[in-house]
PDB file of C-alpha atoms in Angstrom:
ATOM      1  CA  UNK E  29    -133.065 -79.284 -23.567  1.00  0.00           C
ATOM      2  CA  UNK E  30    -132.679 -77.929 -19.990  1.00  0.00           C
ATOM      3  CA  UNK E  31    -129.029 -78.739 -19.968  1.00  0.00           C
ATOM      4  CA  UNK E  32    -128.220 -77.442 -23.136  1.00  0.00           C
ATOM      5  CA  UNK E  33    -129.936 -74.271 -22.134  1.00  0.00           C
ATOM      6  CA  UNK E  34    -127.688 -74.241 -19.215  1.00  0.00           C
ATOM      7  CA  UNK E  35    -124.789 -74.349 -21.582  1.00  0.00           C
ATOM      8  CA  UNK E  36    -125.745 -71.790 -23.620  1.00  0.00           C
ATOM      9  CA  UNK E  37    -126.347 -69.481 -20.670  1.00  0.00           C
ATOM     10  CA  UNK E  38    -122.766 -69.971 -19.517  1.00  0.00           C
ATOM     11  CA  UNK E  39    -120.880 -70.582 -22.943  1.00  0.00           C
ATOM     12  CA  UNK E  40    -123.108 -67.546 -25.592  1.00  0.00           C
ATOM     13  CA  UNK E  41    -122.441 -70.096 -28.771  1.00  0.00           C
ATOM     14  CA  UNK E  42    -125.184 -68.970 -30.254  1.00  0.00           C
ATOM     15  CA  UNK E  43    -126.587 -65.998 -28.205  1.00  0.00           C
ATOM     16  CA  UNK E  44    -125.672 -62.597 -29.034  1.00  0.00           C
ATOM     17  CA  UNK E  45    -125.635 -60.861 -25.880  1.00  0.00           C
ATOM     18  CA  UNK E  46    -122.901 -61.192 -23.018  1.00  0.00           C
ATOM     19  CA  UNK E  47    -123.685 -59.756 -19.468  1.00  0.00           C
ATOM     20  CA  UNK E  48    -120.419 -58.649 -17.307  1.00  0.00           C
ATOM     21  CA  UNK E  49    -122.487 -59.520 -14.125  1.00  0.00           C
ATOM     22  CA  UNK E  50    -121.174 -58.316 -10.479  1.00  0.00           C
ATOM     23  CA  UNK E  51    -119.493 -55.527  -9.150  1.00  0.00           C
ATOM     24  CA  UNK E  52    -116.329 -56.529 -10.935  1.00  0.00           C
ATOM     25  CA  UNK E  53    -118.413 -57.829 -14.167  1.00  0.00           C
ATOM     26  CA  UNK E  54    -116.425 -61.043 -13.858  1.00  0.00           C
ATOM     27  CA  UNK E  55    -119.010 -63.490 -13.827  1.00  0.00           C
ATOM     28  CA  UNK E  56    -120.021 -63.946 -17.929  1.00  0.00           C
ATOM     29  CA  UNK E  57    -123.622 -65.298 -18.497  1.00  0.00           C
ATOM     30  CA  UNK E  58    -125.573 -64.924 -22.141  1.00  0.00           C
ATOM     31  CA  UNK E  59    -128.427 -65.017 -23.904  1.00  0.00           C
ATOM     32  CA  UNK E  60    -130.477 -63.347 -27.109  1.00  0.00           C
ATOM     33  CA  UNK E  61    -132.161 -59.957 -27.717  1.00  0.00           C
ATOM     34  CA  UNK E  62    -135.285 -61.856 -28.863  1.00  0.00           C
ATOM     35  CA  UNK E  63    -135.532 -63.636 -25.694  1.00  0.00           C
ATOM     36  CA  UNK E  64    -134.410 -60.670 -23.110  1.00  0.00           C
ATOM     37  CA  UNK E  65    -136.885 -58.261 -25.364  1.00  0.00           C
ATOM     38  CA  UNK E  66    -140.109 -60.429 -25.263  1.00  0.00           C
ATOM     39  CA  UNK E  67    -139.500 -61.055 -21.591  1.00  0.00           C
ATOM     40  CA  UNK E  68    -138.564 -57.831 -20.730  1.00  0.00           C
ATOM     41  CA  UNK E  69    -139.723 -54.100 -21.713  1.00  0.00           C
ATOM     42  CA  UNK E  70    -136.482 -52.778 -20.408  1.00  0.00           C
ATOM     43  CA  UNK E  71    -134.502 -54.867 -22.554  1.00  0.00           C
ATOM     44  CA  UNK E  72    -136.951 -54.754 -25.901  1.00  0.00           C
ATOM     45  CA  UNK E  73    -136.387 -50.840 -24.536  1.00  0.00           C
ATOM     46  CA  UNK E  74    -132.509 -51.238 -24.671  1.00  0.00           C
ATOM     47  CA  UNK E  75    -132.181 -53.381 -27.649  1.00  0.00           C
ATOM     48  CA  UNK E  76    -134.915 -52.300 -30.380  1.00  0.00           C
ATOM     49  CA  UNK E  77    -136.085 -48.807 -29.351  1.00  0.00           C
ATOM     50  CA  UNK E  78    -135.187 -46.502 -32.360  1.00  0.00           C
ATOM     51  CA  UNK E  79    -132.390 -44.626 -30.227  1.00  0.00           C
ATOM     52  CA  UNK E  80    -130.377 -47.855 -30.454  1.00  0.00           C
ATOM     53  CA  UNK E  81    -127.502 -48.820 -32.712  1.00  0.00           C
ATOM     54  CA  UNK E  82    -125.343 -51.214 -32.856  1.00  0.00           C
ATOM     55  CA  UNK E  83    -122.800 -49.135 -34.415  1.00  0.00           C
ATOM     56  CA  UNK E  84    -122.430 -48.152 -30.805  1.00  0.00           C
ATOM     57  CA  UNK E  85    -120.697 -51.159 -30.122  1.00  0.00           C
ATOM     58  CA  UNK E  86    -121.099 -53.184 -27.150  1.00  0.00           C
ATOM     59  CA  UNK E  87    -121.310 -50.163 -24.368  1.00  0.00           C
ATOM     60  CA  UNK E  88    -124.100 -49.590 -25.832  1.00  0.00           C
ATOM     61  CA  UNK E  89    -125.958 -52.444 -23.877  1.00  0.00           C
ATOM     62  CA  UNK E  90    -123.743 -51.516 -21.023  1.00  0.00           C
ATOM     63  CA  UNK E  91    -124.859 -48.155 -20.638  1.00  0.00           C
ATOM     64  CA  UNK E  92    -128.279 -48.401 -21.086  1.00  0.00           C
ATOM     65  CA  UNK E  93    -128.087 -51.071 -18.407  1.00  0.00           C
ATOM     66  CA  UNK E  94    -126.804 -48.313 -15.586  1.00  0.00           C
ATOM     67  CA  UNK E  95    -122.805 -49.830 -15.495  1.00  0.00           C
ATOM     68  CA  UNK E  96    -120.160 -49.370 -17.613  1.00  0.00           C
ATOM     69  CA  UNK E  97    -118.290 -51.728 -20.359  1.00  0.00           C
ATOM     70  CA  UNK E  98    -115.385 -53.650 -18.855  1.00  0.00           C
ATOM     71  CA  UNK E  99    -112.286 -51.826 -21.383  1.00  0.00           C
ATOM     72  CA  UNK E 100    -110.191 -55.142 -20.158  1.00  0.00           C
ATOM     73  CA  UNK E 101    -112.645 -57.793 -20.791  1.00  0.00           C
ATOM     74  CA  UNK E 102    -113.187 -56.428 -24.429  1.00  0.00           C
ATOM     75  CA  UNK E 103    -109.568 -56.157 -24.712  1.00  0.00           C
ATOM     76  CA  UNK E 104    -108.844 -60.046 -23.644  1.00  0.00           C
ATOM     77  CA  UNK E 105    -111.500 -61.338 -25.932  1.00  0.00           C
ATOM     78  CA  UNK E 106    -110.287 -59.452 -28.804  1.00  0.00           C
ATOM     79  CA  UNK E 107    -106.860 -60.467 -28.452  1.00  0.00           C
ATOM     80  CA  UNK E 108    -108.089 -64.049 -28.665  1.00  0.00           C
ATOM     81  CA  UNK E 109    -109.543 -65.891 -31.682  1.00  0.00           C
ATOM     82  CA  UNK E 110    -113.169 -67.129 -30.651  1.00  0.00           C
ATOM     83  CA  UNK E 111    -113.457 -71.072 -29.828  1.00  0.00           C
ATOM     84  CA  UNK E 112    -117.428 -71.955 -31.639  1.00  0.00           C
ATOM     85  CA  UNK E 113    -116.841 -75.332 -28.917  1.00  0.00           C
ATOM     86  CA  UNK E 114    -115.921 -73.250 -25.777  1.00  0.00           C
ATOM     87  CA  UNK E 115    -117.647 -70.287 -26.533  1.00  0.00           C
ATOM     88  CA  UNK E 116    -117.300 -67.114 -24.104  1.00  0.00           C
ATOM     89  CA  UNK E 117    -117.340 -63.524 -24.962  1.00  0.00           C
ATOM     90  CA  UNK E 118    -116.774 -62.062 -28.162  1.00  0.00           C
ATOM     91  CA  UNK E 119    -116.819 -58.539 -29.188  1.00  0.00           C
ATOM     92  CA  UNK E 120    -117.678 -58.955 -33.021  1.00  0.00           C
ATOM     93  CA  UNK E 121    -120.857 -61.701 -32.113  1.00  0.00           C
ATOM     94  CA  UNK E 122    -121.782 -60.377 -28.582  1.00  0.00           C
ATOM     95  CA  UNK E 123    -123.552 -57.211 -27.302  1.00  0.00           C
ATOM     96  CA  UNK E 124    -121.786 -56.362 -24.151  1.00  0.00           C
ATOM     97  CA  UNK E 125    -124.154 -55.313 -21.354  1.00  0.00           C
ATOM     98  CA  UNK E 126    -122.342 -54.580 -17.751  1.00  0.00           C
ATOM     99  CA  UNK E 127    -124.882 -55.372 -14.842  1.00  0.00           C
ATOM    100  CA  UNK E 128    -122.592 -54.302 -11.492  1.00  0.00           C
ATOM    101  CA  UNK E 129    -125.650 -54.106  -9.443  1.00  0.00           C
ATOM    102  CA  UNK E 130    -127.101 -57.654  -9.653  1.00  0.00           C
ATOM    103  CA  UNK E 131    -125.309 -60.945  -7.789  1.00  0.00           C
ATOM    104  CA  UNK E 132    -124.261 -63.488 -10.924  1.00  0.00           C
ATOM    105  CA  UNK E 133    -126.402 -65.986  -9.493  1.00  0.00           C
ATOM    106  CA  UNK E 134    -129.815 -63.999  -9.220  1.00  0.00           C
ATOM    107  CA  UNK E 135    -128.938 -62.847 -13.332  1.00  0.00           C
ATOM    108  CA  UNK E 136    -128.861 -66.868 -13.835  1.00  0.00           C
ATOM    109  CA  UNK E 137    -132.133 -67.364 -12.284  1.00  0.00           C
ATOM    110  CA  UNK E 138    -133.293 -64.839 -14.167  1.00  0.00           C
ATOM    111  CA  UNK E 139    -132.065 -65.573 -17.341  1.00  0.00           C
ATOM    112  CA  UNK E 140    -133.299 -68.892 -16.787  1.00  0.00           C
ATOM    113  CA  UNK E 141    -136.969 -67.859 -16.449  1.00  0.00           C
ATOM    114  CA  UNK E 142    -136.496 -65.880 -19.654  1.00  0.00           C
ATOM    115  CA  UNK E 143    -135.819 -69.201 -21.180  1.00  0.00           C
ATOM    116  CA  UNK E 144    -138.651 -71.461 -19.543  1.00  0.00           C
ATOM    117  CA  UNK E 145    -136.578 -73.230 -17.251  1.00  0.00           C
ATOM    118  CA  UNK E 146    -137.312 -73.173 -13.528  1.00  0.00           C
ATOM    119  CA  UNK E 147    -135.293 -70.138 -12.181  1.00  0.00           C
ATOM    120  CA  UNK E 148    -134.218 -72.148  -9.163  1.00  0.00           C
ATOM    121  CA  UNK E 149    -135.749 -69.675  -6.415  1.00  0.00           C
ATOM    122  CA  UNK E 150    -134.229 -70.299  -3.148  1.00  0.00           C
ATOM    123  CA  UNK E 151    -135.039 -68.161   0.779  1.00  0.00           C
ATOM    124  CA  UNK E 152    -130.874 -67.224   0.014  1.00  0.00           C
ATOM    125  CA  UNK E 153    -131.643 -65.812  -3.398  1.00  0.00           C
ATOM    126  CA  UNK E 154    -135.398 -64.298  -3.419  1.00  0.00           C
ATOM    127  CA  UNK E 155    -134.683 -61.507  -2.801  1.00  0.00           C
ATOM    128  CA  UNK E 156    -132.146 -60.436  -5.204  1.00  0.00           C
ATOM    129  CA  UNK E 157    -133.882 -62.075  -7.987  1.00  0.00           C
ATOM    130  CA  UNK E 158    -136.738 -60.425  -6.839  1.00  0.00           C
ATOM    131  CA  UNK E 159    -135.023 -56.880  -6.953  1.00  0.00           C
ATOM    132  CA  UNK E 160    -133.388 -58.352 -10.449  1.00  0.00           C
ATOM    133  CA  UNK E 161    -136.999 -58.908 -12.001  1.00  0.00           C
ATOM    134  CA  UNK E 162    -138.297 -55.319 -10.395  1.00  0.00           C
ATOM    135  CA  UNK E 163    -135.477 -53.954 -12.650  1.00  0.00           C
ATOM    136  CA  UNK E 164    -136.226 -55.614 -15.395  1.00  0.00           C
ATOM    137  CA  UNK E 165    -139.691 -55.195 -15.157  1.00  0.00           C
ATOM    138  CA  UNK E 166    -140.176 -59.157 -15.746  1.00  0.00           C
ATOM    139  CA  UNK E 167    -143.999 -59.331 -13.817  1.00  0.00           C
ATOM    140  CA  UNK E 168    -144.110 -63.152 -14.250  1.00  0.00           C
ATOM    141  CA  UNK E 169    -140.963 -63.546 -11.894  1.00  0.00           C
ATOM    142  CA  UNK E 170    -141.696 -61.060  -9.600  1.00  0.00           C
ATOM    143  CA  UNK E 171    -144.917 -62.796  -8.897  1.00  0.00           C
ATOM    144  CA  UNK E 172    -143.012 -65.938  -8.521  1.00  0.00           C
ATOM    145  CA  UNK E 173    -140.436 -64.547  -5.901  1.00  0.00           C
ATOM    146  CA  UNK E 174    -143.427 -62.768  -3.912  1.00  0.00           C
ATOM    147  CA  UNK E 175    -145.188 -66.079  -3.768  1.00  0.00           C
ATOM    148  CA  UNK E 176    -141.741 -68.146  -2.770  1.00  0.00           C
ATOM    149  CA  UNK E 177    -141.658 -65.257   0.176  1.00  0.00           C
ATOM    150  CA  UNK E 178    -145.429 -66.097   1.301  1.00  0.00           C
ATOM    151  CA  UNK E 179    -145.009 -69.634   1.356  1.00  0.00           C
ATOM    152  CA  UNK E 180    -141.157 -70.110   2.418  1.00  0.00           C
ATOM    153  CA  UNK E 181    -140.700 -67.346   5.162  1.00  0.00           C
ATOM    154  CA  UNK E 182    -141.055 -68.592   8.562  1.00  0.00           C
ATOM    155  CA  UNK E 183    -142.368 -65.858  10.351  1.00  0.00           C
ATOM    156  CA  UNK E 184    -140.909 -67.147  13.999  1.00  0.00           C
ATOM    157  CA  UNK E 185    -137.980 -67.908  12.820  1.00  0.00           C
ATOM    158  CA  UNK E 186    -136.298 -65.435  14.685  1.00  0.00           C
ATOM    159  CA  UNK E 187    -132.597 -65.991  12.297  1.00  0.00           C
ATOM    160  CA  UNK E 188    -134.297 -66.086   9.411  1.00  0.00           C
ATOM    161  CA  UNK E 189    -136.246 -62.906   9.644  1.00  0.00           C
ATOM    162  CA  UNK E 190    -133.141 -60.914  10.803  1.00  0.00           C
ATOM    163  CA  UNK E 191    -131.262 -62.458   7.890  1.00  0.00           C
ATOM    164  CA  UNK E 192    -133.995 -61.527   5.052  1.00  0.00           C
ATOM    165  CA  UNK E 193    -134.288 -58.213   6.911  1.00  0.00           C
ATOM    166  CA  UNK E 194    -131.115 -57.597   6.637  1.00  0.00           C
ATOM    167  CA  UNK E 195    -131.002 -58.407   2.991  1.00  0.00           C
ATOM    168  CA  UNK E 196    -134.082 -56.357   1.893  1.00  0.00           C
ATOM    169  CA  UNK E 197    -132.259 -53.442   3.952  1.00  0.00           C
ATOM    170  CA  UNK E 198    -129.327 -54.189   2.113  1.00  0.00           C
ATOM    171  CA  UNK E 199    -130.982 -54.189  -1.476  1.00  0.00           C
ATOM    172  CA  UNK E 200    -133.348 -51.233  -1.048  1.00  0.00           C
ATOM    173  CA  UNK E 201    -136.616 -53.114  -0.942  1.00  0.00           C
ATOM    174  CA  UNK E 202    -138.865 -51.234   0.964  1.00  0.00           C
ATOM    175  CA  UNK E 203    -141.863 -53.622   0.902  1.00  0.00           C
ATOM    176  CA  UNK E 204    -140.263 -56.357   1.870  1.00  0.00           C
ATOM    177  CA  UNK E 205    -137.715 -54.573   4.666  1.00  0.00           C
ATOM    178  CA  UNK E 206    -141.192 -53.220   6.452  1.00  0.00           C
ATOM    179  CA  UNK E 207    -142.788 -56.437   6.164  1.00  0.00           C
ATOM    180  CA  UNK E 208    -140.058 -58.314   7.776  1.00  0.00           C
ATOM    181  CA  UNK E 209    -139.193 -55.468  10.565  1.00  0.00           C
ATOM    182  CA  UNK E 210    -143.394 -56.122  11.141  1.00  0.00           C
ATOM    183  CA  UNK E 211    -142.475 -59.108  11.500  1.00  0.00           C
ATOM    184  CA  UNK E 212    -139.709 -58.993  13.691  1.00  0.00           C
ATOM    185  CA  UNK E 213    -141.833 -56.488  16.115  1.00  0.00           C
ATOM    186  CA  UNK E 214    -144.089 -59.158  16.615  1.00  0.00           C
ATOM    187  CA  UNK E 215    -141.167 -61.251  17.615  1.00  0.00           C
ATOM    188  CA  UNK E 216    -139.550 -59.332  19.775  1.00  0.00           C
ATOM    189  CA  UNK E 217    -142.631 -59.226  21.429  1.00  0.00           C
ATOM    190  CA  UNK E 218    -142.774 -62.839  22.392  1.00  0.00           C
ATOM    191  CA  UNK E 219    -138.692 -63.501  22.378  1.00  0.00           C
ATOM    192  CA  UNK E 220    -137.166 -60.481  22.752  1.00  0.00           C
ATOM    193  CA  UNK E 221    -133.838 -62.034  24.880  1.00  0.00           C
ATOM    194  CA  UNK E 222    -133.815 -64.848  22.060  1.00  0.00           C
ATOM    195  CA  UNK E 223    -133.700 -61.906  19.037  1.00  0.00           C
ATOM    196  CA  UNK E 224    -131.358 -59.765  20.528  1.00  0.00           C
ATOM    197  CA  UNK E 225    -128.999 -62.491  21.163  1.00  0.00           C
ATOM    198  CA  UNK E 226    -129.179 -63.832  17.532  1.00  0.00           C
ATOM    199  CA  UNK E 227    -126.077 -64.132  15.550  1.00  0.00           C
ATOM    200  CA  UNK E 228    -128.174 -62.455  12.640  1.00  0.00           C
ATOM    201  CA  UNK E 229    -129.357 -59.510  14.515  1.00  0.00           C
ATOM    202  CA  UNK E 230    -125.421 -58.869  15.760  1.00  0.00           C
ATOM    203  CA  UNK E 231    -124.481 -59.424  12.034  1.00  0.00           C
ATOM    204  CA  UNK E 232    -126.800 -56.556  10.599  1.00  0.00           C
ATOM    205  CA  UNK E 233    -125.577 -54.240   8.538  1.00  0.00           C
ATOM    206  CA  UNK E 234    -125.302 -50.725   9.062  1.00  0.00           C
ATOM    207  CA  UNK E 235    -128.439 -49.723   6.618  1.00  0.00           C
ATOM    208  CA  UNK E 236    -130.877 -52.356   8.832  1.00  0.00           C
ATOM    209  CA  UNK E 237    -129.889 -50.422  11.517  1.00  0.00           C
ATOM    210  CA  UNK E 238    -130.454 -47.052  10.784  1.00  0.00           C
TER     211      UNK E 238
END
């Protein structure tokens, strides 16, 4: 069943909603209104609230999402006859909804929790699935992600803090980018020469730093 959830996740046979994931929408990853909605009050929100239509066509999902429709992925797919075996995007069985702000992979793990599968949490990904299920609103996962944080993050681990930093800067999570500069304070403390001359800490991006 796992592997034929998967499937489903990256081919939409049977799913009627596509996601355009990633600044460029070009990663495609699906699943169903039922699923999204009963997981999800933003997406029961987006899909069922009485404001909705699907006469609106597949922006409509993209909108309400915060991105816009890709006009040129909507214009390959029509121009091609859906394949029921390959699957992929298609305008007349798929809502489109445009998510520009969340990395492909953290959308997977999510949409894989949405589907009872183990969302594959990883120190690399936490946080943005974390910041995924915050917009979402998907309490389950978030609670999952904060307790991967408590029991994964090594709090000397001088690279590792600077890196996580560095992405909670990067993502806008506040309780998680004062917990790990805490963190680091403590460090630089105790190994101040090693932090400063971490790759991580000269790799930080220009919101850690300000």
């Amino acid at each position: 069943l796992e592997e034929r959830v998967e499937a489903e996740i990256d081919a939409g046979r049977v799913s009627d909603v596509c996601f355009g994931a990633g600044p460029a929408e070009a990663a495609r990853l699906f699943s169903s209104k039922a699923a999204l909605a009963m997981a999800s009050p933003v997406f029961s929100t987006m899909f069922f609230a009485p404001h909705w239509s699907s006469k609106e066509g597949p922006c409509a999902g993209g909108c309400a999402a915060g991105g816009s429709s890709s006009s040129s992925l909507k214009a390959e797919a029509a121009e091609r006859p859906w394949d029921p075996d390959g699957g992929g995007y298609c305008p007349s069985r798929h809502v489109y909804v445009a998510v520009t702000d969340v990395d492909p992979s953290a959308l997977r793990c999510v949409l894989r929790y949405i589907h009872h599968l183990e969302p594959r949490i990883t120190l690399d990904n936490v946080l943005h699935v974390y910041r995924a299920a915050d917009k979402y609103q998907i309490d389950g996962l978030l609670g999952a992600c904060s307790s991967f944080v408590d029991g994964h993050a090594d709090p000397w681990d001088v690279d590792q803090m600077l890196r996580l930093f560095d992405i909670a800067c990067r993502l806008g999570i506040e309780r998680y980018a004062s917990w790990f500069l805490d963190k680091l304070a403590e460090l630089s403390r105790v190994q101040t020469w090693r932090l400063l001359r971490a790759e991580e800490f000269l790799a930080l991006h220009t919101a850690s730093m300000a």
